[in-house]
CSV table of C-alpha atoms in Angstrom, one decimal:
chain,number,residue,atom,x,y,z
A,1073,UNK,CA,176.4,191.9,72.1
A,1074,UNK,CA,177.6,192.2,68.4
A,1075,UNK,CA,174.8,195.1,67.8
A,1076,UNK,CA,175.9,196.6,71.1
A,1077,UNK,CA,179.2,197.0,69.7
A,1078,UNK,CA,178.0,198.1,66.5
A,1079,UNK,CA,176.6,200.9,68.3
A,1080,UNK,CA,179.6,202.2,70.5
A,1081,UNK,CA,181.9,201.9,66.6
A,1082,UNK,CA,179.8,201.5,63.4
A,1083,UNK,CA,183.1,201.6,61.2
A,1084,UNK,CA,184.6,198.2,62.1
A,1085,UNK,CA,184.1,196.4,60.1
A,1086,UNK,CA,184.9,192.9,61.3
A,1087,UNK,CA,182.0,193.7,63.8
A,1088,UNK,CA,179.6,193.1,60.7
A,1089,UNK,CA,181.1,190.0,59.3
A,1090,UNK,CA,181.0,188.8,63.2
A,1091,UNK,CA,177.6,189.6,62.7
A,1092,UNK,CA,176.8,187.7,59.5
A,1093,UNK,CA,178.0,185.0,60.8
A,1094,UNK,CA,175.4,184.8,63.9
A,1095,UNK,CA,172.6,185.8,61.6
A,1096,UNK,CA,174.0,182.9,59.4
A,1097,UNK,CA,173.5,180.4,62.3
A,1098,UNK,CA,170.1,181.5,63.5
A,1099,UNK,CA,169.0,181.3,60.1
A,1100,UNK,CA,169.7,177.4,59.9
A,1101,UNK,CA,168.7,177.1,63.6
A,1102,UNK,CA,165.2,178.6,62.8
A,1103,UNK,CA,162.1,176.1,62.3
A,1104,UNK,CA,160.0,178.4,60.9
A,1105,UNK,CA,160.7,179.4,57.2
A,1106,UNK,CA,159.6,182.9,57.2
A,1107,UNK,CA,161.7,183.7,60.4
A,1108,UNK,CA,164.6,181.9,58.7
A,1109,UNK,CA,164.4,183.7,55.6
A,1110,UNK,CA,164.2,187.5,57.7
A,1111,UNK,CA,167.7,185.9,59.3
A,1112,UNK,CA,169.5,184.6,56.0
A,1113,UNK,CA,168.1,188.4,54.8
A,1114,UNK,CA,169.9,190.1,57.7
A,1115,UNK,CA,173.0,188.0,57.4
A,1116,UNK,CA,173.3,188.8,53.6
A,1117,UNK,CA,172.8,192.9,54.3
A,1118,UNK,CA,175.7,192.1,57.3
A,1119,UNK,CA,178.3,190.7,54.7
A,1120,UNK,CA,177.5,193.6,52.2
A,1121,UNK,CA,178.6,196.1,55.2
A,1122,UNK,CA,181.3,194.5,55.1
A,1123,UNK,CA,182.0,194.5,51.6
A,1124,UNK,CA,180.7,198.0,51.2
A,1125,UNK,CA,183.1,199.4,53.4
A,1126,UNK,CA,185.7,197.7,52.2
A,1127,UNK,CA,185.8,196.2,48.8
A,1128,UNK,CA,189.2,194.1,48.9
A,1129,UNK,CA,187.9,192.4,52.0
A,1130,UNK,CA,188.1,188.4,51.4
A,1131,UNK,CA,186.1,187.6,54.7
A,1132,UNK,CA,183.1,189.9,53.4
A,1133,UNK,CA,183.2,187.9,50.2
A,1134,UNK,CA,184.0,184.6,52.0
A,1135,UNK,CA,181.2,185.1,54.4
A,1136,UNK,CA,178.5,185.8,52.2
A,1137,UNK,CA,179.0,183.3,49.9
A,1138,UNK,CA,179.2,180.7,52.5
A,1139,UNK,CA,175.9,182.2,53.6
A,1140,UNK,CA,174.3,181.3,50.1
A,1141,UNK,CA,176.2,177.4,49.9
A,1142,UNK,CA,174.6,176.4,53.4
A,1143,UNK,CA,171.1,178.0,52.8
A,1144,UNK,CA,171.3,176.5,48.9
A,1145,UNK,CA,171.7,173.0,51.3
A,1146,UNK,CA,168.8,173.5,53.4
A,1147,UNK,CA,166.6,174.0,50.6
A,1148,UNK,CA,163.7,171.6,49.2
A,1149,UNK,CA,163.7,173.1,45.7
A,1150,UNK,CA,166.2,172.2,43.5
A,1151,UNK,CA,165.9,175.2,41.2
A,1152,UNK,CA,166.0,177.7,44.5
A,1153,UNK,CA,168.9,175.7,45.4
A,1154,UNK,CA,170.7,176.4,42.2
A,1155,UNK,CA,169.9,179.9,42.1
A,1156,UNK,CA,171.4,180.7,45.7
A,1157,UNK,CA,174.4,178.2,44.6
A,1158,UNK,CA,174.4,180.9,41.5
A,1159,UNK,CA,174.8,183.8,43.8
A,1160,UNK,CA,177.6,182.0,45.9
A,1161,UNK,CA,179.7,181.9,42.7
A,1162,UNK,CA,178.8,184.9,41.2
A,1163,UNK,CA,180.2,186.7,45.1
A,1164,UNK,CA,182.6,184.4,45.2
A,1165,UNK,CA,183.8,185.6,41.2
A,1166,UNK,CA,183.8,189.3,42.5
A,1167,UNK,CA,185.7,188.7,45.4
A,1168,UNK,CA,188.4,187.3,42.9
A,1169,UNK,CA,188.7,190.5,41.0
A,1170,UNK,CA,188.8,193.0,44.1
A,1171,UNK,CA,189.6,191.4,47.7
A,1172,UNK,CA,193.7,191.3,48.3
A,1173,UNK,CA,193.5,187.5,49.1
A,1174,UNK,CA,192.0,184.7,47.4
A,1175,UNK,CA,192.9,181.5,48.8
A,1176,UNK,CA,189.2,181.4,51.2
A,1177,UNK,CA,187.5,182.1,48.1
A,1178,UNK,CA,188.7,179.4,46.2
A,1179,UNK,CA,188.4,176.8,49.1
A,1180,UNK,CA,184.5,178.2,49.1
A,1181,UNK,CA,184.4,177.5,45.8
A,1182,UNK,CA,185.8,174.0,46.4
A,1183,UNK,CA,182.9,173.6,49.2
A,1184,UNK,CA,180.3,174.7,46.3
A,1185,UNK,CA,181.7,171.9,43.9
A,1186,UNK,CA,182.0,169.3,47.1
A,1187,UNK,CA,178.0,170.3,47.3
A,1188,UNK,CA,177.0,169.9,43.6
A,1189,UNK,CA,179.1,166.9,43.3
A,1190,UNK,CA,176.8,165.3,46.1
A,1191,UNK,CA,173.4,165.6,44.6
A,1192,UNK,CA,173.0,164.9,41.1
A,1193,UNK,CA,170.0,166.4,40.7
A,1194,UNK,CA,171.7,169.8,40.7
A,1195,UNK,CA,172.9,169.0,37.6
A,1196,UNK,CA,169.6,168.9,35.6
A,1197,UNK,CA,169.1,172.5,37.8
A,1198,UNK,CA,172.1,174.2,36.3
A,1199,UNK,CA,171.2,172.8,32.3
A,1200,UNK,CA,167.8,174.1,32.7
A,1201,UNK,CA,169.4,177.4,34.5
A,1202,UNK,CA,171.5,177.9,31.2
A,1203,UNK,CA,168.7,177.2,28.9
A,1204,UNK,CA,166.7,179.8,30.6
A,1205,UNK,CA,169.5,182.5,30.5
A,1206,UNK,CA,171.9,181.4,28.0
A,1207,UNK,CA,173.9,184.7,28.3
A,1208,UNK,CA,174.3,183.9,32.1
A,1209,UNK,CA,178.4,183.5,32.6
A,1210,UNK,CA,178.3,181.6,36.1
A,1211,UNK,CA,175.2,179.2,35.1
A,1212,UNK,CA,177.7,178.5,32.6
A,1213,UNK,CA,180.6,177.9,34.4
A,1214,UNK,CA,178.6,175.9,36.7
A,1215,UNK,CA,177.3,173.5,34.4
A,1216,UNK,CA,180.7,173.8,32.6
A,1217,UNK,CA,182.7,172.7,35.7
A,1218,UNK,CA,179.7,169.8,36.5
A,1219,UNK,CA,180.9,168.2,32.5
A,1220,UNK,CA,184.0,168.3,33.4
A,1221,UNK,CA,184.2,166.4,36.7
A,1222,UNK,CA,181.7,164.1,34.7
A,1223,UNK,CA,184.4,163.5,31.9
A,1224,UNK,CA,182.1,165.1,29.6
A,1225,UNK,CA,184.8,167.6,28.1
A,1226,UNK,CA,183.3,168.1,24.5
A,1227,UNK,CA,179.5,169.6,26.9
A,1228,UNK,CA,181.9,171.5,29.0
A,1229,UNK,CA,183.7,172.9,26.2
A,1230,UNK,CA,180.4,173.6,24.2
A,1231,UNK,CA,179.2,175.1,27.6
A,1232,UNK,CA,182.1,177.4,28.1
A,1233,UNK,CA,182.9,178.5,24.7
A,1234,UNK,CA,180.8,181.7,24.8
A,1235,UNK,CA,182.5,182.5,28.0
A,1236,UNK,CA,186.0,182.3,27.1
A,1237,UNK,CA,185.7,183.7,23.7
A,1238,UNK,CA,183.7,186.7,25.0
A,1239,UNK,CA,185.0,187.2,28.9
A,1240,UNK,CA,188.2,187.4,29.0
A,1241,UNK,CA,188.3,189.0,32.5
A,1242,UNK,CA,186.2,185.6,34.4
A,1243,UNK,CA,187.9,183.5,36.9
């Protein structure tokens, strides 16, 4: 139904966000992995529509990194897990500096520290992710944000410091 409509008005946009959004659920729904990952792929290309064609769009932003928290949770591998929770922040942090409101992508970055907050393990993740690419602002901030709810302020502060000092413009 959703591509039907696509085809009678390509330039709504909330038709492709509608869209990311099924894609999104087949993708978790799917028991194959190759099938899931074609759907996850779809969904993702669906929420850049969106974005594409309208660039202060929260719900495009919203959607997509929503997209990479829940397929980050169905993952086995910790490090592929981090790196899809790494592209949820970094949309996430664009949608901050362009879309009109903020408010969903700050609760979908609450649902992203709810996540990391659950399994532990993510933490050792997000130090090696750092160590691989120091010069990587939201590996940083990740890890940074993980000290802190530890009560390790004096690591988050030695994590941050390159990214306050040298981006100013980061949320």
């Amino acid at each position: 139904q959703i591509d039907e409509a696509i085809r009678m008005n390509s330039r709504i946009r909330v038709f492709y966000h509608t869209k990311g959004i099924v894609l999104c659920k087949l993708a978790l729904s799917e028991k194959g992995r190759d099938m899931a990952m074609r759907r996850m792929v779809q969904s993702e290309e669906s929420f850049r529509t969106c974005i594409r064609m309208y660039s202060k769009d929260v719900y495009g932003y919203q959607g997509l990194a929503e997209l990479y928290c829940v397929w980050a949770q169905q993952l086995e591998s910790e490090q592929e897990a981090a790196d899809y929770i790494g592209k949820a922040e970094e949309v996430i942090n664009e949608g901050l500096k362009k879309a009109n409101i903020k408010y969903p992508l700050w609760l979908e970055s609450a649902k992203l520290q709810e996540y990391l907050g659950n399994k532990p393990s993510n933490l050792i993740a997000l130090e090696k992710a750092v160590q691989d690419t120091p010069s990587s602002i939201i590996s940083r901030y990740l890890l940074g944000r993980a000290y802190r709810k530890m009560n390790h302020f004096e690591k988050a502060l030695d994590i941050l410091r390159p990214v306050i000092e040298n981006y100013h413009d980061e949320y």
